[in-house]
Short mmCIF file of C-alpha atoms and ligand atoms in Angstrom, two decimals:
data_model
loop_
_atom_site.label_atom_id
_atom_site.label_comp_id
_atom_site.label_asym_id
_atom_site.label_seq_id
_atom_site.Cartn_x
_atom_site.Cartn_y
_atom_site.Cartn_z
CA MET Y 298 0.00 0.00 0.00
CA VAL Y 299 1.25 3.45 -0.83
CA THR Y 300 1.77 5.74 2.10
CA VAL Y 301 2.47 9.44 1.82
CA ASN Y 302 5.04 11.64 3.48
CA ARG Y 303 2.87 12.52 6.44
CA ASN Y 304 5.20 15.33 7.43
CA TYR Y 305 3.49 17.34 4.70
CA LEU Y 306 0.22 17.01 6.61
CA LYS Y 307 1.75 18.93 9.53
CA LEU Y 308 1.87 22.08 7.42
CA PRO Y 309 -1.07 24.41 7.99
CA GLY Y 310 -2.54 25.74 4.74
CA SER Y 311 -0.31 28.34 3.14
CA TYR Y 312 -3.00 30.94 3.40
CA LEU Y 313 -1.01 34.17 3.47
CA PHE Y 314 -0.78 35.26 -0.17
CA SER Y 315 -3.94 33.40 -1.22
CA THR Y 316 -5.97 35.08 1.55
CA ILE Y 317 -4.53 38.44 0.52
CA GLY Y 318 -5.46 37.73 -3.11
CA LYS Y 319 -9.00 36.72 -2.20
CA LYS Y 320 -9.58 39.77 -0.03
CA VAL Y 321 -8.21 42.13 -2.65
CA ASN Y 322 -10.24 40.54 -5.46
CA ALA Y 323 -13.44 40.63 -3.39
CA TYR Y 324 -12.89 44.30 -2.54
CA GLN Y 325 -12.11 45.21 -6.14
CA SER Y 326 -15.19 43.50 -7.55
CA GLU Y 327 -17.41 45.30 -5.05
CA ASN Y 328 -15.61 48.59 -5.73
CA PRO Y 329 -14.65 48.50 -9.41
CA ASP Y 330 -13.87 52.22 -9.55
CA LYS Y 331 -11.21 52.14 -6.81
CA LYS Y 332 -7.53 52.12 -7.77
CA ILE Y 333 -5.81 49.60 -5.53
CA ILE Y 334 -2.06 50.01 -5.02
CA ARG Y 335 -0.17 46.81 -4.21
CA LEU Y 336 2.84 47.13 -1.96
CA GLY Y 337 2.49 43.59 -0.69
CA ILE Y 338 4.26 40.98 -2.75
CA GLY Y 339 8.05 40.74 -2.80
CA ASP Y 340 8.38 40.72 -6.56
CA VAL Y 341 10.26 43.29 -8.61
CA THR Y 342 8.53 45.45 -11.24
CA GLN Y 343 11.33 47.06 -13.26
CA PRO Y 344 12.27 45.33 -16.55
CA LEU Y 345 15.62 43.57 -16.95
CA ALA Y 346 18.50 45.99 -17.47
CA PRO Y 347 19.70 46.54 -21.08
CA ALA Y 348 23.07 44.81 -20.49
CA ILE Y 349 21.24 41.70 -19.30
CA ILE Y 350 18.79 41.73 -22.21
CA GLU Y 351 21.69 42.06 -24.64
CA SER Y 352 23.44 39.09 -23.08
CA LEU Y 353 20.24 37.04 -23.19
CA HIS Y 354 19.85 37.79 -26.91
CA GLU Y 355 23.45 36.75 -27.55
CA GLY Y 356 22.86 33.53 -25.67
CA VAL Y 357 19.75 32.78 -27.72
CA GLU Y 358 21.64 33.44 -30.96
CA GLU Y 359 24.45 31.10 -29.91
CA MET Y 360 21.91 28.36 -29.31
CA ALA Y 361 20.81 28.68 -32.96
CA HIS Y 362 24.12 27.47 -34.40
CA ALA Y 363 25.79 24.08 -34.07
CA GLU Y 364 29.21 25.62 -33.39
CA THR Y 365 27.99 27.68 -30.43
CA PHE Y 366 25.08 25.55 -29.23
CA HIS Y 367 25.16 24.56 -25.53
CA GLY Y 368 23.54 21.43 -24.14
CA TYR Y 369 23.63 20.38 -20.52
CA ALA Y 370 25.49 22.89 -18.41
CA PRO Y 371 28.22 21.68 -16.04
CA ASP Y 372 26.59 20.57 -12.76
CA LEU Y 373 28.11 23.31 -10.69
CA GLY Y 374 27.69 26.09 -13.26
CA TYR Y 375 29.75 27.55 -16.12
CA GLU Y 376 33.26 28.58 -15.26
CA PHE Y 377 32.70 32.08 -16.73
CA LEU Y 378 29.92 32.76 -14.24
CA ARG Y 379 31.51 31.12 -11.21
CA SER Y 380 34.73 33.05 -11.72
CA ALA Y 381 32.80 36.33 -12.13
CA ILE Y 382 30.96 35.58 -8.87
CA SER Y 383 34.09 34.68 -6.96
CA ARG Y 384 35.96 37.77 -8.19
CA ASN Y 385 33.17 40.32 -7.78
CA ASP Y 386 31.09 39.10 -4.86
CA TYR Y 387 33.94 37.71 -2.77
CA GLN Y 388 37.54 38.51 -3.68
CA ALA Y 389 36.73 42.18 -4.31
CA ARG Y 390 35.43 42.30 -0.72
CA GLY Y 391 38.40 40.52 0.77
CA CYS Y 392 36.59 37.18 1.14
CA ASP Y 393 38.69 34.20 0.17
CA ILE Y 394 36.03 32.21 -1.68
CA SER Y 395 37.19 30.41 -4.80
CA GLU Y 396 35.09 29.53 -7.82
CA ASP Y 397 35.05 25.83 -6.97
CA GLU Y 398 33.23 26.66 -3.74
CA ILE Y 399 30.34 28.20 -5.74
CA PHE Y 400 27.37 26.15 -6.95
CA VAL Y 401 25.17 27.90 -9.52
CA SER Y 402 21.45 27.13 -9.27
CA ASP Y 403 18.02 28.22 -10.40
CA GLY Y 404 17.51 30.48 -7.39
CA ALA Y 405 17.79 30.91 -3.66
CA LYS Y 406 14.33 29.56 -2.90
CA SER Y 407 15.30 26.13 -4.23
CA ASP Y 408 18.68 26.24 -2.52
CA SER Y 409 17.27 27.40 0.81
CA GLY Y 410 14.72 24.60 0.62
CA ASN Y 411 17.11 21.89 -0.58
CA ILE Y 412 20.17 22.57 1.56
CA GLN Y 413 18.66 20.81 4.59
CA GLU Y 414 18.87 17.50 2.68
CA ILE Y 415 22.58 17.13 3.34
CA PHE Y 416 22.01 17.17 7.12
CA GLY Y 417 20.79 14.39 9.38
CA ILE Y 418 17.15 14.26 10.32
CA ASP Y 419 17.93 14.64 14.03
CA ASN Y 420 19.48 18.10 13.69
CA LYS Y 421 17.87 20.87 15.72
CA VAL Y 422 16.87 23.80 13.52
CA ALA Y 423 16.71 27.43 14.64
CA VAL Y 424 14.96 30.19 12.72
CA CYS Y 425 14.14 33.82 13.32
CA ASP Y 426 10.54 34.73 14.14
CA PRO Y 427 9.22 36.35 11.92
CA VAL Y 428 10.83 34.35 9.12
CA TYR Y 429 10.89 33.63 5.36
CA PRO Y 430 8.64 30.54 5.52
CA VAL Y 431 10.72 28.30 3.22
CA TYR Y 432 13.32 27.51 5.92
CA VAL Y 433 10.69 26.18 8.31
CA ASP Y 434 8.39 24.41 5.88
CA THR Y 435 11.16 22.46 4.15
CA ASN Y 436 12.47 21.19 7.48
CA VAL Y 437 8.93 20.21 8.48
CA MET Y 438 8.52 18.32 5.19
CA ALA Y 439 11.78 16.50 5.87
CA GLY Y 440 10.64 15.46 9.34
CA ARG Y 441 12.81 17.75 11.44
CA SER Y 442 9.86 19.08 13.47
CA GLY Y 443 7.01 17.90 15.65
CA GLU Y 444 3.42 18.94 15.19
CA TYR Y 445 2.06 22.43 14.50
CA ASN Y 446 0.57 24.26 17.48
CA PRO Y 447 -2.31 26.45 16.32
CA GLY Y 448 -2.28 28.33 19.64
CA ARG Y 449 1.41 29.24 19.54
CA GLU Y 450 1.40 29.41 15.76
CA ASN Y 451 4.61 27.43 15.49
CA PHE Y 452 6.03 23.91 15.30
CA ASP Y 453 7.22 21.74 18.14
CA GLY Y 454 10.86 20.81 17.82
CA ILE Y 455 11.90 23.98 15.95
CA ILE Y 456 13.82 26.65 17.86
CA TYR Y 457 12.28 30.07 17.23
CA MET Y 458 14.40 33.13 17.87
CA PRO Y 459 12.09 36.11 18.39
CA CYS Y 460 13.19 39.29 16.61
CA ARG Y 461 11.78 42.17 18.59
CA GLU Y 462 11.77 45.92 18.27
CA GLU Y 463 13.94 46.40 21.38
CA ASN Y 464 16.74 44.36 19.75
CA GLY Y 465 16.50 46.10 16.39
CA PHE Y 466 14.69 43.00 15.08
CA LEU Y 467 17.82 40.87 15.48
CA PRO Y 468 17.73 37.39 17.06
CA GLU Y 469 19.38 36.49 20.36
CA PHE Y 470 21.24 33.28 21.07
CA PRO Y 471 18.59 30.68 21.95
CA SER Y 472 18.66 28.87 25.29
CA GLU Y 473 19.05 25.52 23.54
CA VAL Y 474 22.04 25.27 21.18
CA PRO Y 475 20.83 24.59 17.61
CA ASP Y 476 22.63 22.53 14.98
CA LEU Y 477 21.39 24.46 11.95
CA ILE Y 478 20.84 28.21 12.22
CA TYR Y 479 19.05 30.03 9.40
CA LEU Y 480 19.86 33.73 9.20
CA CYS Y 481 18.75 36.17 6.51
CA PHE Y 482 20.29 39.65 6.43
CA PRO Y 483 19.29 42.18 5.25
CA ASN Y 484 16.07 40.60 6.41
CA ASN Y 485 12.85 39.67 4.73
CA PRO Y 486 10.31 40.54 6.17
CA THR Y 487 11.59 43.07 8.77
CA GLY Y 488 14.08 44.94 6.59
CA SER Y 489 16.59 44.87 9.46
CA ALA Y 490 20.32 44.54 8.84
CA ILE Y 491 23.08 43.08 11.00
CA THR Y 492 26.41 44.78 11.61
CA LYS Y 493 29.66 42.96 11.02
CA ASP Y 494 30.38 42.86 14.77
CA GLU Y 495 26.99 41.34 15.54
CA LEU Y 496 27.30 38.77 12.76
CA GLN Y 497 30.81 37.91 13.98
CA LYS Y 498 29.23 36.87 17.29
CA TRP Y 499 27.02 34.36 15.46
CA VAL Y 500 30.01 33.02 13.54
CA ASP Y 501 31.96 32.60 16.79
CA TYR Y 502 28.95 30.96 18.43
CA ALA Y 503 28.57 28.49 15.53
CA ASN Y 504 32.26 27.62 15.53
CA GLN Y 505 32.30 27.12 19.31
CA ASN Y 506 29.18 24.95 19.31
CA GLY Y 507 29.72 23.07 16.06
CA SER Y 508 26.57 24.55 14.51
CA VAL Y 509 26.18 25.45 10.85
CA ILE Y 510 24.78 28.83 9.77
CA ILE Y 511 22.76 28.92 6.58
CA TYR Y 512 23.07 32.57 5.59
CA ASP Y 513 20.61 33.99 3.07
CA ALA Y 514 22.09 37.13 1.52
CA ALA Y 515 19.39 37.64 -1.13
CA TYR Y 516 19.13 41.36 -0.30
CA GLU Y 517 22.84 42.14 -0.10
CA ALA Y 518 22.63 44.60 -3.02
CA TYR Y 519 20.37 46.89 -0.97
CA ILE Y 520 22.94 47.55 1.74
CA SER Y 521 23.65 51.28 1.95
CA GLU Y 522 25.50 51.56 5.26
CA GLU Y 523 29.20 51.02 5.80
CA ASN Y 524 29.37 48.61 8.72
CA ILE Y 525 26.92 46.07 7.29
CA PRO Y 526 28.55 42.95 5.81
CA HIS Y 527 27.64 41.98 2.24
CA SER Y 528 28.69 38.39 2.86
CA ILE Y 529 29.03 36.29 5.98
CA TYR Y 530 32.57 35.45 4.81
CA GLU Y 531 33.59 38.97 5.77
CA CYS Y 532 33.56 37.55 9.32
CA ASP Y 533 36.61 35.68 10.61
CA GLY Y 534 36.10 31.96 10.76
CA ALA Y 535 32.90 31.89 8.67
CA LYS Y 536 34.45 29.41 6.25
CA THR Y 537 34.35 26.73 8.92
CA CYS Y 538 30.71 27.25 9.90
CA ALA Y 539 28.65 28.95 7.20
CA ILE Y 540 26.91 28.23 3.92
CA GLU Y 541 25.80 31.32 1.99
CA LEU Y 542 22.83 31.58 -0.38
CA LYS Y 543 22.58 34.26 -3.05
CA SER Y 544 19.99 35.14 -5.65
CA PHE Y 545 19.94 37.19 -8.85
CA SER Y 546 16.26 37.98 -8.24
CA LYS Y 547 16.34 41.07 -6.08
CA ASN Y 548 19.58 42.72 -7.26
CA ALA Y 549 19.01 42.11 -10.98
CA GLY Y 550 15.31 41.36 -11.49
CA PHE Y 551 15.73 37.63 -12.27
CA THR Y 552 12.55 36.57 -10.43
CA GLY Y 553 11.10 35.27 -13.70
CA VAL Y 554 14.44 34.29 -15.26
CA ARG Y 555 15.74 32.17 -12.34
CA LEU Y 556 19.36 32.20 -11.19
CA GLY Y 557 21.12 31.95 -7.85
CA TYR Y 558 24.07 30.28 -6.20
CA THR Y 559 25.20 28.66 -2.98
CA VAL Y 560 28.65 28.87 -1.43
CA VAL Y 561 29.86 25.84 0.50
CA PRO Y 562 33.47 26.40 1.61
CA LYS Y 563 35.79 23.41 1.38
CA ALA Y 564 36.91 24.07 4.94
CA LEU Y 565 33.41 23.40 6.28
CA GLU Y 566 33.28 19.93 7.83
CA ARG Y 567 30.81 18.33 10.19
CA ASP Y 568 30.45 14.77 11.40
CA GLY Y 569 33.81 14.01 9.76
CA VAL Y 570 32.57 14.97 6.29
CA LYS Y 571 33.14 17.96 3.99
CA LEU Y 572 29.73 19.53 3.37
CA HIS Y 573 31.08 20.65 -0.01
CA SER Y 574 31.28 17.06 -1.20
CA LEU Y 575 27.73 16.31 -0.04
CA TRP Y 576 26.25 19.37 -1.77
CA ALA Y 577 28.28 18.58 -4.92
CA ARG Y 578 26.84 15.07 -4.86
CA ARG Y 579 23.33 16.34 -4.31
CA HIS Y 580 23.67 18.90 -7.09
CA GLY Y 581 25.15 16.34 -9.48
CA THR Y 582 22.44 13.80 -8.84
CA LYS Y 583 19.34 15.97 -8.66
CA PHE Y 584 20.08 19.12 -10.66
CA ASN Y 585 21.07 19.42 -14.31
CA GLY Y 586 22.29 22.98 -14.23
CA ALA Y 587 20.84 26.44 -14.75
CA PRO Y 588 20.22 27.22 -18.45
CA TYR Y 589 23.20 28.44 -20.48
CA ILE Y 590 21.24 31.47 -21.68
CA VAL Y 591 20.42 32.44 -18.12
CA GLN Y 592 23.97 31.97 -16.86
CA LYS Y 593 25.18 34.09 -19.76
CA ALA Y 594 22.70 36.78 -18.71
CA GLY Y 595 23.93 36.37 -15.13
CA ALA Y 596 27.49 37.12 -16.21
CA ALA Y 597 26.26 40.48 -17.55
CA VAL Y 598 25.37 41.42 -13.97
CA TYR Y 599 29.14 41.68 -13.41
CA SER Y 600 29.98 43.64 -16.58
CA GLU Y 601 30.75 47.35 -16.20
CA ALA Y 602 27.52 48.33 -17.98
CA GLY Y 603 25.50 45.79 -15.98
CA LYS Y 604 26.89 47.00 -12.67
CA ALA Y 605 26.06 50.62 -13.48
CA GLN Y 606 22.52 49.80 -14.65
CA LEU Y 607 21.76 47.62 -11.64
CA LYS Y 608 23.05 50.22 -9.26
CA GLU Y 609 20.43 52.54 -10.74
CA GLN Y 610 17.73 49.89 -10.49
CA VAL Y 611 18.47 49.28 -6.82
CA ALA Y 612 18.55 53.06 -6.26
CA TYR Y 613 15.11 53.31 -7.88
CA TYR Y 614 13.64 50.87 -5.38
CA MET Y 615 15.51 52.43 -2.48
CA ARG Y 616 14.06 55.81 -3.38
CA ASN Y 617 10.66 54.16 -2.91
CA ALA Y 618 11.83 52.76 0.43
CA LYS Y 619 12.77 56.27 1.50
CA VAL Y 620 9.39 57.65 0.44
CA ILE Y 621 7.66 54.97 2.51
CA TYR Y 622 9.96 55.25 5.52
CA GLU Y 623 9.97 59.04 5.72
CA GLY Y 624 6.32 59.49 4.80
CA LEU Y 625 5.09 57.06 7.40
CA SER Y 626 7.46 58.35 10.08
CA GLU Y 627 6.11 61.87 9.51
CA ALA Y 628 2.58 60.52 9.71
CA GLY Y 629 3.42 59.16 13.16
CA PHE Y 630 3.84 55.46 12.37
CA SER Y 631 6.54 53.44 14.08
CA VAL Y 632 8.63 52.18 11.15
CA SER Y 633 11.88 50.29 10.66
CA GLY Y 634 13.84 48.74 7.80
CA GLY Y 635 14.05 50.44 4.42
CA VAL Y 636 17.67 51.57 4.77
CA ASN Y 637 19.57 48.41 3.84
CA ALA Y 638 16.60 46.47 2.51
CA PRO Y 639 13.61 47.04 0.21
CA TYR Y 640 11.18 46.27 3.04
CA ILE Y 641 9.56 48.58 5.55
CA TRP Y 642 8.26 46.99 8.72
CA LEU Y 643 5.69 49.05 10.52
CA LYS Y 644 3.89 48.65 13.76
CA THR Y 645 0.14 48.61 13.36
CA PRO Y 646 -1.50 51.64 14.99
CA ASP Y 647 -3.97 51.44 17.88
CA ARG Y 648 -3.01 47.84 18.75
CA MET Y 649 -4.71 46.52 15.65
CA THR Y 650 -3.78 42.97 14.68
CA SER Y 651 -1.86 42.59 11.44
CA TRP Y 652 -4.99 41.39 9.63
CA GLU Y 653 -7.18 44.13 11.09
CA PHE Y 654 -4.72 46.68 9.77
CA PHE Y 655 -4.66 44.89 6.40
CA ASP Y 656 -8.45 45.23 6.08
CA TYR Y 657 -8.39 48.81 7.32
CA LEU Y 658 -5.72 49.83 4.82
CA LEU Y 659 -7.44 48.06 1.94
CA GLU Y 660 -10.82 49.58 2.66
CA LYS Y 661 -9.83 53.08 3.79
CA VAL Y 662 -7.06 53.91 1.32
CA ASN Y 663 -6.98 50.97 -1.12
CA VAL Y 664 -3.38 50.03 -0.32
CA VAL Y 665 -2.30 46.40 -0.02
CA GLY Y 666 0.55 45.25 2.20
CA THR Y 667 1.45 42.00 3.93
CA PRO Y 668 0.33 41.17 7.49
CA GLY Y 669 3.37 40.53 9.68
CA SER Y 670 1.63 37.64 11.41
CA GLY Y 671 1.90 35.70 8.15
CA PHE Y 672 5.66 35.40 8.80
CA GLY Y 673 5.42 34.04 12.33
CA ALA Y 674 3.89 34.60 15.75
CA HIS Y 675 6.23 37.51 16.53
CA GLY Y 676 5.16 39.28 13.36
CA GLU Y 677 1.74 39.87 14.93
CA GLY Y 678 1.03 43.58 15.29
CA TYR Y 679 3.36 44.39 12.39
CA PHE Y 680 2.93 44.99 8.70
CA ARG Y 681 5.30 44.75 5.71
CA LEU Y 682 5.37 47.19 2.82
CA THR Y 683 7.71 46.64 -0.10
CA ALA Y 684 9.67 49.16 -2.13
CA PHE Y 685 9.26 47.07 -5.30
CA GLY Y 686 6.35 49.07 -6.72
CA THR Y 687 6.64 51.94 -9.18
CA TYR Y 688 7.72 55.31 -7.80
CA GLU Y 689 4.42 56.95 -8.76
CA ASN Y 690 2.31 54.30 -7.06
CA THR Y 691 4.51 54.34 -3.98
CA VAL Y 692 4.20 58.11 -3.62
CA GLU Y 693 0.44 57.93 -4.08
CA ALA Y 694 0.05 55.09 -1.57
CA ILE Y 695 1.99 57.00 1.07
CA GLU Y 696 0.07 60.23 0.40
CA ARG Y 697 -3.14 58.28 0.98
CA MET Y 698 -1.79 56.70 4.18
CA LYS Y 699 -0.71 60.08 5.52
CA LYS Y 700 -4.30 61.32 5.24
CA MET Y 701 -5.81 58.34 7.04
C1 PLP K 1020 13.19 36.60 -2.67
C2 PLP K 1020 13.95 35.81 -1.69
C3 PLP K 1020 14.83 34.81 -2.09
C4 PLP K 1020 15.14 34.63 -3.55
O1 PLP K 1020 14.52 33.64 -4.16
P1 PLP K 1020 14.81 33.25 -5.67
O2 PLP K 1020 14.37 31.81 -5.66
O3 PLP K 1020 16.27 33.37 -5.95
O4 PLP K 1020 13.97 34.11 -6.53
C5 PLP K 1020 15.54 34.11 -1.14
N1 PLP K 1020 15.40 34.39 0.16
C6 PLP K 1020 14.59 35.35 0.58
C7 PLP K 1020 14.51 35.65 2.03
C8 PLP K 1020 13.83 36.08 -0.32
O5 PLP K 1020 13.00 37.02 0.11
#
């Protein structure tokens, strides 16, 4: 008789974005004349930069001719892309990461979901609360959790590290030492960033306790302040305790193109095994490489023209972040984030729950955001707005919110 992976049944319905969609659609059909502005979903809106489009076209043209056609890509990614990553994202920042420690993939969501496979099922997992849900759900699916508690809105057997206002929305060391620690900075959903000194403490903690940090740096390109690390490998000793995940989605608009990479340093060993060899094996067996055309486009991210164009694109979104942050601060909201990340995290006024504020905002000013409670129990009473809209819509949304 076939049985199913019953761990999947532990997952409560993923209601967040579907509930948002339903509420927005219902409101719009009852109020067809209202212009709803969406600052909810974490997807980019600007088109791909010209340097990337040019590179994509070249890749397509190469595929049309036998002499330049490319079939299966090398498992770990093309050398031209891995060397561009290692030079630009690491060596230029003083991080000693070589190209054979880089694994090119189809994005950071897959990598952040798949990386847990190389670890034993009995590892204790720690996540921030609120959190990007992929880290938790994939460990639940694998069987690294107990049951879901509807009352506490979390899973037994997972260590939650509350990220509260009084700590700048950074986690504290948990009372029980975890094996796997997921960190994401700059953070989705809170928009908080971690300084190099603070991140160094986590690296030291992981090395002392034999833990592994899985560091999601998807928003690295949005860092504007000096003392914020762009990579965990800027910290001493990170090569013996950290895996880093990167994406081309948020810095270069690849959300619909799909490209990312994972760094597993060769010096990282646990349980007598190099994690690099396990991830290489996993990649080789289960993944047949990101498309040549896409990797070629990815290399354009590191060209001089690409760098200049993407700097402008990030600046465009960060101008929106500033509009949101400053506008809402003036209007008396308690806001954070938005300086090193394209997310603004605001406290709901008048002790409204996250969902009450969602409804209020939708109905009063026709603006859509994301309820903080959708990211974890400690997101309750908070609300996420993204800087990924157009400038005009962002300005209008904030003008409306100021008049509420
Ligand atoms: C958007 C995002 C990613 C990137 O996902 P891709 O699969 O590369 O598009 C990864 N982590 C976090 C926290 C994100 O918000």
